[in-house]
Amino acid sequence: MRYISTRGQAPVLTFEQAMLTGLARDGGLYLPESIPTLTEAQIAAMAGMSYEDIAFTVMRPFIGDTFSDDQFKQLIKQAYADFGHAARAPLVQLDSNHFLLELFHGPTLAFKDFAMQLIGQMFEAALTRSGDRVTIVGATSGDTGSAAMEAFRGLDAVDVFILYPHGRVSEVQRRQMTTPSEANVHALAVDGDFDDCQAAVKDMFNDFAFREEVKLAGVNSINWGRVLAQVVYYFSSAVSLGAPHREVSFTVPTGNFGDIFAGYIAKQMGLPIKDLVVATNMNDILHRTLETGAYTKEGVTPTISPSMDIQVSSNFERALFYAYDQDGATVAGQMDDLKGGGFQISQGAYQMLKDTFKSGRASEDQTSAAIRSYNARHGELLCPHTAVGTHVAEAHLGATPMITLATAHPAKFPDAVSKATGITPPLPQRMADLYDRPERVTRVSNTLADIQAIIKERITL
Ligand SMILES: *Cc1c(COP(=O)(O)O)cnc(C)c1O
C-alpha cells in the first residue's frame, strides 16, 4: 500500500513513513493510493468479534508490511487495554432509531484516545526497530494534548512537548496534561492563545535546522494513522445494528473533519452507510461550505464546545481531493486561494460533496437545550460536543438507524453540563484522584526562541 499527497508533489511513501511524517512536504495530506474494500462476507463476519479483532480486520489492508500480523495484533491489544469499558466503543439506544456511540471510555475521556493510543504503540514499535527517536511537538486547545501525553508517556523512543494556551483550557484538560509524571512528556503553558501555540508549532516545522536537530514529528489530526484508527468504530457500531444487511447513518460533531472523514473511508471500504451528517457549532465553515459551495474563513467564536472552535478545517482537504477526482494540482491551487480568505468549489466537485455529506449547525442555546432535554428524557448526560451532534441528528432521523458519535465524557466539560442541567458530572472512578495528583508544567513566553530552547534542553537524543 502506497501513500500519495493531496497536492500531488510530495514523495510517495509507505504506511510507516506517512505515519511518522504527518504533513507531506508539499503541504498536502497523505492518503492511500486506493482504498481497499472489504467483502460483504468479511463485514458480516465481524458480528460478535471483539473490538480489537474488528480493528485488525479493518486496518490490516492499509498498513502494508509495516508490521507483521502478530505484531499488529499485539499493538492493537496494548492500545485499548486501558479503556474503561469492555466494548471499547459501546452503543447506547436513545430513541427507537437513534443511538449514541460512546467514544469516551479511553484514558483521557475523549474519542481522540482511540487514535492516539494506537499511534503511540505504532510509533514506539517502528522507532525501536529502526533505532531512531523523535520529538513530538503539538499545540492543543485541550483534548489532543492530553490524549497525546497519555499515549506516549513512558515510551522510550519519543519525547513529547505539548503547547497549550495558559489559562484557557478546562481544569480537567489541564490536569490531564500536567499530572503524568514520566520524564519524556512535557506540558508547556504558553502566554498566548491557541492560535499562538499553533503558529509556534508551525514555525518549528518550518525551521529546517531545528526540525532536523530534534527530529521533529507531528501527531495532529491530519496524521493518516489517526484517521485510520477512527475508521474502526464505524464498522463495529454499524455491524452491531445489522450491517452489512442493514444500512445505518452517522452524525458526527466535527471541527477538523477528521472523525467524519474516517466515516467516509468506512463507506468507501464497503460499509453500507446511508447518510454522513456533519454537525458543527457556530464555527460553521463546514456547514456553510456544504450549503453554498464556497469555502470561506471567518473569525473563531469561542463556544461551550471548544474542541470544535476552528476557523479552517484541515482534513477537509482530503475530501476535496476525492471530490476533484484525485487532482492534486487543483487542490493545491484551492489551498493557495485559502490564504486570501477562501475559494469556490467547482460545480462537479461540489455536487460530489453534497451527495456524500449532509450537514447542520447548533447554536449555543440549542446545544444547552439538547444537554437538558437528553438528561430529562433519557437520563443521559451529554458533553456539549455530543449535544451539538444530537441536535443536528434530530433533523435527519428517519427509517434508517442513526448513530451519533459521543466524542467526550460529560465530566470533561462540567461547566457547560451543570449550567444546562444543574448536575455536575463526576469523573469515572478510575480517575477520581485527578484533582489530588501533583501538577508539573513549564510556563513559557510566546516566543519561538524560548520554546525551542526549552525543547533542546529537555530532549534525550
Ligand atoms: C477533537 C474533538 C472533536 C472534533 O473532532 P474532529 O476530528 O476535529 O472533527 C469533537 N469533539 C471532541 C470532544 C473533540 O475532542
Coordinates of C-alpha atoms and ligand atoms in Angstrom, one line a residue:
M1 CA 0.0 0.0 0.0
R2 CA 1.5 3.3 -1.1
Y3 CA 0.5 6.8 0.1
I4 CA 0.2 9.9 -2.0
S5 CA -0.2 13.6 -1.1
T6 CA -3.4 15.5 -1.8
R7 CA -1.3 18.2 -3.5
G8 CA 0.5 15.7 -5.8
Q9 CA 4.0 17.0 -5.4
A10 CA 5.4 15.0 -2.4
P11 CA 7.3 11.7 -2.5
V12 CA 5.1 8.6 -2.4
L13 CA 5.5 6.9 1.0
T14 CA 4.8 3.6 2.8
F15 CA 2.3 3.5 5.7
E16 CA 5.2 3.7 8.2
Q17 CA 6.7 6.8 6.5
A18 CA 3.4 8.5 6.1
M19 CA 2.6 7.9 9.8
L20 CA 6.0 9.2 11.0
T21 CA 5.9 12.2 8.7
G22 CA 2.4 13.6 9.2
L23 CA 2.3 16.5 6.9
A24 CA 3.6 16.0 3.3
R25 CA 6.5 18.1 2.1
D26 CA 4.3 19.9 -0.5
G27 CA 2.0 21.0 2.4
G28 CA -0.6 18.3 1.5
L29 CA -2.0 15.4 3.5
Y30 CA -1.3 11.7 2.8
L31 CA -3.9 9.3 1.5
P32 CA -3.7 5.7 0.4
E33 CA -3.3 5.4 -3.4
S34 CA -6.5 3.4 -3.5
I35 CA -9.0 2.5 -0.8
P36 CA -9.1 -1.2 -0.1
T37 CA -12.6 -2.8 0.2
L38 CA -14.0 -5.5 2.4
T39 CA -16.5 -8.0 1.1
E40 CA -20.0 -8.3 2.5
A41 CA -18.9 -11.7 4.0
Q42 CA -15.9 -10.1 5.7
I43 CA -18.1 -7.4 7.2
A44 CA -20.8 -9.9 8.2
A45 CA -18.1 -12.0 10.0
M46 CA -17.4 -9.0 12.3
A47 CA -20.7 -9.7 14.2
G48 CA -19.6 -11.0 17.6
M49 CA -16.0 -10.1 17.1
S50 CA -14.1 -8.2 19.8
Y51 CA -13.3 -4.5 19.1
E52 CA -9.7 -5.5 18.7
D53 CA -10.4 -8.2 16.1
I54 CA -12.6 -5.8 14.1
A55 CA -9.7 -3.2 14.3
F56 CA -7.3 -5.7 12.9
T57 CA -9.6 -6.7 10.0
V58 CA -10.4 -3.1 9.1
M59 CA -6.8 -1.7 9.3
R60 CA -4.7 -4.6 8.1
P61 CA -5.1 -3.8 4.4
F62 CA -3.8 -0.3 4.9
I63 CA -0.5 -1.0 6.7
G64 CA 1.3 -3.0 4.0
D65 CA 4.3 -4.7 5.5
T66 CA 5.0 -2.1 8.2
F67 CA 4.1 -4.7 10.9
S68 CA 3.6 -8.5 10.8
D69 CA 0.1 -9.7 11.6
D70 CA 1.2 -10.9 15.0
Q71 CA 2.9 -7.7 15.9
F72 CA 0.0 -5.6 14.7
K73 CA -2.5 -7.6 16.7
Q74 CA -0.3 -7.1 19.8
L75 CA -0.1 -3.3 19.2
I76 CA -3.9 -3.1 18.9
K77 CA -4.3 -5.1 22.1
Q78 CA -2.0 -2.9 24.1
A79 CA -3.6 0.3 22.6
Y80 CA -7.0 -0.4 24.0
A81 CA -6.0 -2.3 27.2
D82 CA -6.5 0.8 29.4
F83 CA -10.0 1.6 28.2
G84 CA -12.7 1.6 30.9
H85 CA -15.3 -0.4 29.0
A86 CA -15.0 -3.9 27.7
A87 CA -16.8 -3.0 24.5
R88 CA -14.3 -0.1 24.0
A89 CA -16.9 1.8 22.0
P90 CA -20.3 0.8 23.4
L91 CA -23.6 1.8 21.7
V92 CA -26.5 3.2 23.8
Q93 CA -30.0 3.5 22.5
L94 CA -31.6 6.9 22.8
D95 CA -34.8 6.6 20.8
S96 CA -36.3 3.9 18.5
N97 CA -33.9 4.8 15.7
H98 CA -31.3 7.0 17.4
F99 CA -28.2 5.6 19.0
L100 CA -25.2 7.1 20.8
L101 CA -21.7 5.7 20.2
E102 CA -19.8 6.3 23.4
L103 CA -16.2 7.1 22.4
F104 CA -15.1 8.5 25.7
H105 CA -14.0 5.4 27.7
G106 CA -10.3 5.9 26.9
P107 CA -7.8 7.2 29.4
T108 CA -8.4 10.9 28.7
L109 CA -12.2 10.6 28.2
A110 CA -12.4 11.8 24.6
F111 CA -12.5 10.0 21.3
K112 CA -9.0 11.1 20.4
D113 CA -7.7 8.3 22.6
F114 CA -8.8 5.7 20.0
A115 CA -6.3 7.1 17.5
M116 CA -3.7 8.4 19.8
Q117 CA -3.3 5.2 21.9
L118 CA -2.8 3.2 18.8
I119 CA -0.3 5.5 17.1
G120 CA 1.6 5.7 20.4
Q121 CA 2.1 2.0 20.1
M122 CA 2.9 2.1 16.4
F123 CA 5.4 4.9 16.7
E124 CA 7.3 3.1 19.5
A125 CA 7.4 -0.2 17.6
A126 CA 8.6 1.4 14.3
L127 CA 11.2 3.6 16.0
T128 CA 12.5 0.8 18.3
R129 CA 13.0 -1.3 15.2
S130 CA 14.9 1.4 13.3
G131 CA 16.8 2.6 16.4
D132 CA 15.6 6.2 15.8
R133 CA 13.9 8.6 18.1
V134 CA 11.7 11.6 17.5
T135 CA 10.5 14.7 19.3
I136 CA 6.7 15.2 19.0
V137 CA 5.6 18.8 19.3
G138 CA 1.9 19.7 19.2
A139 CA -0.4 22.5 20.0
T140 CA -3.7 21.9 21.7
S141 CA -6.9 23.5 22.9
G142 CA -7.2 20.6 25.3
D143 CA -8.2 17.2 24.1
T144 CA -5.4 16.4 21.6
G145 CA -2.7 17.3 24.0
S146 CA -3.9 15.3 26.9
A147 CA -4.6 12.3 24.6
A148 CA -1.0 12.5 23.1
M149 CA 0.7 12.8 26.5
E150 CA -1.3 9.9 27.9
A151 CA -0.5 7.8 24.8
F152 CA 3.3 8.5 24.7
R153 CA 4.2 8.8 28.4
G154 CA 6.9 6.4 29.4
L155 CA 7.7 5.3 25.8
D156 CA 11.5 5.1 25.1
A157 CA 11.8 6.4 21.6
V158 CA 9.8 9.7 21.9
D159 CA 9.8 13.0 23.8
V160 CA 6.6 14.9 23.7
F161 CA 6.1 18.6 24.2
I162 CA 2.5 19.9 24.2
L163 CA 1.9 23.7 24.0
Y164 CA -1.4 24.9 25.4
P165 CA -2.7 28.4 26.0
H166 CA -2.1 29.3 29.6
G167 CA -5.4 29.8 31.5
R168 CA -7.6 28.8 28.5
V169 CA -8.1 25.1 28.9
S170 CA -10.6 23.4 31.3
E171 CA -9.2 22.2 34.6
V172 CA -9.7 18.6 33.7
Q173 CA -7.9 19.1 30.4
R174 CA -5.0 20.9 32.2
R175 CA -4.6 18.3 34.9
Q176 CA -4.6 15.5 32.3
M177 CA -1.6 17.3 30.7
T178 CA 0.2 18.3 33.9
T179 CA -0.1 15.2 36.1
P180 CA 1.7 12.5 34.1
S181 CA 5.0 12.0 35.9
E182 CA 7.0 10.3 33.2
A183 CA 10.2 12.3 32.2
N184 CA 9.5 12.1 28.4
V185 CA 6.3 14.2 28.4
H186 CA 6.3 17.9 28.9
A187 CA 3.4 20.4 29.3
L188 CA 4.3 23.9 28.2
A189 CA 1.8 26.6 29.2
V190 CA 2.3 29.4 26.7
D191 CA 1.4 33.0 27.4
G192 CA -0.9 33.4 24.4
D193 CA -4.0 31.8 22.8
F194 CA -4.4 28.6 20.9
D195 CA -3.6 30.3 17.5
D196 CA -0.2 31.4 19.0
C197 CA 0.5 27.8 20.1
Q198 CA -0.3 26.5 16.7
A199 CA 1.7 29.2 15.0
A200 CA 4.7 28.3 17.2
V201 CA 4.5 24.7 16.2
K202 CA 4.2 25.6 12.5
D203 CA 7.3 27.8 12.8
M204 CA 9.2 25.0 14.4
F205 CA 8.3 22.7 11.5
N206 CA 9.5 25.4 9.0
D207 CA 12.8 25.9 10.8
F208 CA 14.5 23.1 9.0
A209 CA 17.7 23.2 11.0
F210 CA 15.7 22.8 14.3
R211 CA 13.5 20.3 12.7
E212 CA 16.5 18.2 11.8
E213 CA 18.3 18.7 15.0
V214 CA 15.5 17.5 17.3
K215 CA 13.9 15.1 14.7
L216 CA 10.5 16.8 14.9
A217 CA 7.4 14.7 14.3
G218 CA 3.7 15.6 14.5
V219 CA 0.6 13.7 15.6
N220 CA -2.1 16.3 14.9
S221 CA -5.4 15.3 13.3
I222 CA -4.0 15.3 9.8
N223 CA -1.8 12.3 10.6
W224 CA -3.1 9.4 8.4
G225 CA -2.5 6.9 11.3
R226 CA -5.1 8.8 13.4
V227 CA -7.7 8.9 10.7
L228 CA -7.3 5.2 10.0
A229 CA -7.7 4.2 13.7
Q230 CA -11.1 6.1 13.7
V231 CA -12.5 4.1 10.8
V232 CA -12.8 1.0 13.0
Y233 CA -15.7 2.2 15.3
Y234 CA -17.8 3.0 12.2
F235 CA -17.6 -0.7 11.4
S236 CA -18.0 -2.0 15.0
S237 CA -21.1 0.1 15.6
A238 CA -22.8 -0.4 12.2
V239 CA -22.3 -4.2 12.4
S240 CA -23.9 -4.3 15.9
L241 CA -27.0 -2.7 14.3
G242 CA -27.2 -5.2 11.5
A243 CA -24.7 -4.1 8.8
P244 CA -23.9 -5.2 6.2
H245 CA -27.6 -6.5 5.9
R246 CA -29.0 -3.1 7.0
E247 CA -27.9 0.5 6.3
V248 CA -27.0 2.9 9.1
S249 CA -26.4 6.7 9.2
F250 CA -24.0 8.7 11.3
T251 CA -24.0 12.2 12.7
V252 CA -20.5 13.4 13.7
P253 CA -19.7 16.5 15.8
T254 CA -16.9 18.0 13.7
G255 CA -14.2 20.6 13.8
N256 CA -11.2 19.5 11.7
F257 CA -13.2 17.0 9.7
G258 CA -11.0 14.1 10.9
D259 CA -13.6 12.0 12.5
I260 CA -16.3 12.4 9.8
F261 CA -13.7 11.7 7.1
A262 CA -12.9 8.4 8.8
G263 CA -16.6 7.6 8.2
Y264 CA -16.2 8.4 4.5
I265 CA -13.4 5.9 4.3
A266 CA -15.5 3.3 6.0
K267 CA -18.2 3.9 3.4
Q268 CA -15.7 3.6 0.6
M269 CA -14.5 0.3 2.1
G270 CA -17.9 -1.1 1.6
L271 CA -19.8 -0.4 4.8
P272 CA -23.4 0.4 3.9
I273 CA -23.7 4.0 5.3
K274 CA -26.7 6.0 4.1
D275 CA -26.1 9.5 5.5
L276 CA -22.9 11.0 6.9
V277 CA -24.1 14.1 8.7
V278 CA -21.6 16.9 9.6
A279 CA -22.6 18.7 12.9
T280 CA -20.9 22.0 13.7
N281 CA -21.3 24.6 16.4
M282 CA -21.5 28.3 15.5
N283 CA -18.0 28.0 13.9
D284 CA -19.7 26.5 10.9
I285 CA -17.3 26.7 8.0
L286 CA -18.1 23.1 7.0
H287 CA -21.9 23.6 7.2
R288 CA -21.7 26.8 5.1
T289 CA -19.4 25.2 2.6
L290 CA -21.9 22.3 2.1
E291 CA -24.8 24.8 1.8
T292 CA -23.1 27.2 -0.6
G293 CA -20.1 25.6 -2.3
A294 CA -17.9 28.5 -1.1
Y295 CA -15.2 27.7 1.5
T296 CA -14.6 31.0 3.3
K297 CA -12.8 31.8 6.5
E298 CA -14.4 33.7 9.3
G299 CA -13.1 34.6 12.8
V300 CA -13.4 31.9 15.5
T301 CA -16.1 32.4 18.1
P302 CA -15.5 30.7 21.5
T303 CA -18.3 28.3 22.3
I304 CA -19.2 25.7 25.0
S305 CA -17.9 23.0 22.6
P306 CA -14.4 24.4 22.4
S307 CA -12.8 21.4 20.6
M308 CA -14.8 22.3 17.5
D309 CA -13.9 26.0 17.6
I310 CA -11.9 26.1 14.4
Q311 CA -11.6 28.5 11.5
V312 CA -10.0 26.2 8.9
S313 CA -10.9 22.5 8.8
S314 CA -7.6 20.8 7.9
N315 CA -8.9 17.4 7.0
F316 CA -11.4 18.8 4.6
E317 CA -8.6 18.9 2.0
R318 CA -8.8 15.1 1.9
A319 CA -12.5 15.2 0.9
L320 CA -11.7 17.9 -1.7
F321 CA -9.0 15.6 -3.2
Y322 CA -11.6 12.9 -3.8
A323 CA -14.2 15.5 -5.0
Y324 CA -11.7 16.6 -7.6
D325 CA -11.0 13.1 -8.7
Q326 CA -7.6 13.0 -7.1
D327 CA -6.4 16.0 -9.0
G328 CA -3.6 17.3 -6.7
A329 CA -2.8 20.4 -8.7
T330 CA -6.3 21.7 -8.4
V331 CA -6.4 21.0 -4.6
A332 CA -3.0 22.8 -4.3
G333 CA -4.5 25.8 -6.2
Q334 CA -7.6 26.0 -4.0
M335 CA -5.4 25.8 -0.8
D336 CA -3.4 28.6 -2.2
D337 CA -6.6 30.7 -2.6
L338 CA -7.4 30.0 1.0
K339 CA -4.6 32.3 2.1
G340 CA -6.6 35.1 0.5
G341 CA -9.7 34.1 2.5
G342 CA -11.4 31.3 0.7
F343 CA -12.3 29.6 -2.6
Q344 CA -15.3 28.5 -4.7
I345 CA -15.6 24.7 -5.2
S346 CA -16.3 23.8 -8.8
Q347 CA -19.7 22.6 -9.8
G348 CA -18.8 18.9 -10.2
A349 CA -16.8 18.7 -7.0
Y350 CA -19.5 20.5 -5.0
Q351 CA -22.1 18.1 -6.3
M352 CA -20.0 15.1 -5.1
L353 CA -19.6 16.7 -1.7
K354 CA -23.3 17.4 -1.4
D355 CA -24.1 13.8 -2.4
T356 CA -21.7 12.5 0.2
F357 CA -22.2 14.7 3.2
K358 CA -25.3 16.3 4.9
S359 CA -24.8 19.0 7.5
G360 CA -26.4 21.0 10.3
R361 CA -25.4 23.6 12.9
A362 CA -26.3 24.1 16.6
S363 CA -26.3 27.5 18.3
E364 CA -25.2 27.8 21.9
D365 CA -28.8 27.8 23.1
Q366 CA -29.6 24.7 21.0
T367 CA -26.6 22.9 22.4
S368 CA -27.6 23.7 26.0
A369 CA -31.2 22.7 25.3
A370 CA -30.0 19.4 23.9
I371 CA -28.0 18.7 27.0
R372 CA -31.0 19.5 29.1
S373 CA -33.5 17.5 27.1
Y374 CA -31.5 14.3 26.8
N375 CA -30.9 14.4 30.5
A376 CA -34.7 14.9 31.2
R377 CA -35.9 12.4 28.6
H378 CA -33.2 9.7 28.7
G379 CA -31.2 10.3 31.9
E380 CA -28.1 10.7 29.6
L381 CA -25.6 13.5 30.4
L382 CA -24.1 14.6 27.1
C383 CA -20.9 16.6 26.7
P384 CA -21.5 19.8 24.7
H385 CA -19.8 18.5 21.6
T386 CA -22.1 15.4 21.6
A387 CA -25.1 17.7 22.2
V388 CA -24.3 19.6 19.0
G389 CA -24.4 16.1 17.3
T390 CA -27.7 15.0 18.8
H391 CA -29.3 18.4 18.0
V392 CA -28.3 18.1 14.3
A393 CA -29.1 14.4 14.1
E394 CA -32.7 15.0 15.1
A395 CA -33.3 16.8 11.8
H396 CA -32.1 13.7 9.9
L397 CA -33.8 10.9 11.8
G398 CA -35.9 8.5 9.6
A399 CA -36.3 4.8 8.9
T400 CA -32.5 4.2 8.9
P401 CA -30.9 3.8 12.3
M402 CA -28.9 7.0 13.2
I403 CA -25.7 6.7 15.2
T404 CA -24.5 10.0 16.8
L405 CA -20.9 9.9 17.9
A406 CA -20.4 10.9 21.6
T407 CA -17.0 12.4 21.4
A408 CA -16.2 13.3 25.1
H409 CA -17.3 12.3 28.6
P410 CA -19.5 15.0 30.2
A411 CA -17.1 15.2 33.2
K412 CA -14.5 16.7 30.8
F413 CA -16.8 19.8 30.3
P414 CA -18.5 20.0 33.7
D415 CA -19.3 23.7 33.5
A416 CA -21.5 23.5 30.4
V417 CA -23.2 20.4 31.6
S418 CA -24.0 21.8 35.1
K419 CA -25.2 25.1 33.6
A420 CA -27.7 23.2 31.4
T421 CA -28.8 20.6 33.9
G422 CA -27.8 21.6 37.4
I423 CA -25.8 18.3 37.6
T424 CA -22.0 18.3 37.9
P425 CA -21.0 15.0 36.2
P426 CA -18.5 13.1 38.3
L427 CA -15.2 11.7 36.9
P428 CA -15.2 8.0 36.4
Q429 CA -13.9 6.1 39.4
R430 CA -10.6 5.2 37.8
M431 CA -9.5 8.8 37.6
A432 CA -11.3 10.2 40.6
D433 CA -8.0 11.2 42.2
L434 CA -7.1 13.5 39.2
Y435 CA -7.5 16.6 41.4
D436 CA -5.1 15.2 44.0
R437 CA -2.2 14.3 41.7
P438 CA 0.8 16.8 41.7
E439 CA 1.0 19.0 38.6
R440 CA 4.1 19.6 36.6
V441 CA 4.1 22.4 34.0
T442 CA 6.5 24.9 32.5
R443 CA 5.2 28.4 31.9
V444 CA 6.8 29.9 28.7
S445 CA 6.6 33.2 26.9
N446 CA 5.0 33.3 23.5
T447 CA 8.5 33.5 21.8
L448 CA 9.7 30.9 19.4
A449 CA 13.3 31.0 20.6
D450 CA 12.3 30.5 24.2
I451 CA 10.1 27.5 23.4
Q452 CA 12.8 26.0 21.2
A453 CA 15.4 26.4 23.9
I454 CA 13.3 24.5 26.4
I455 CA 12.8 21.7 23.9
K456 CA 16.5 21.4 23.1
E457 CA 17.4 21.4 26.8
R458 CA 14.9 18.7 27.7
I459 CA 15.2 16.1 24.9
T460 CA 17.1 12.9 25.4
L461 CA 18.6 12.5 21.9
Ligands
LIG1 C1 -11.4 16.9 18.6 C2 -12.8 16.8 19.0 C3 -13.9 17.0 18.2 C4 -13.7 17.3 16.7 O1 -13.1 16.3 16.0 P1 -12.5 16.5 14.5 O2 -11.8 15.2 14.2 O3 -11.6 17.6 14.6 O4 -13.6 16.7 13.6 C5 -15.2 16.9 18.7 N1 -15.4 16.6 20.0 C6 -14.4 16.5 20.9 C7 -14.7 16.2 22.3 C8 -13.1 16.6 20.4 O5 -12.1 16.4 21.3

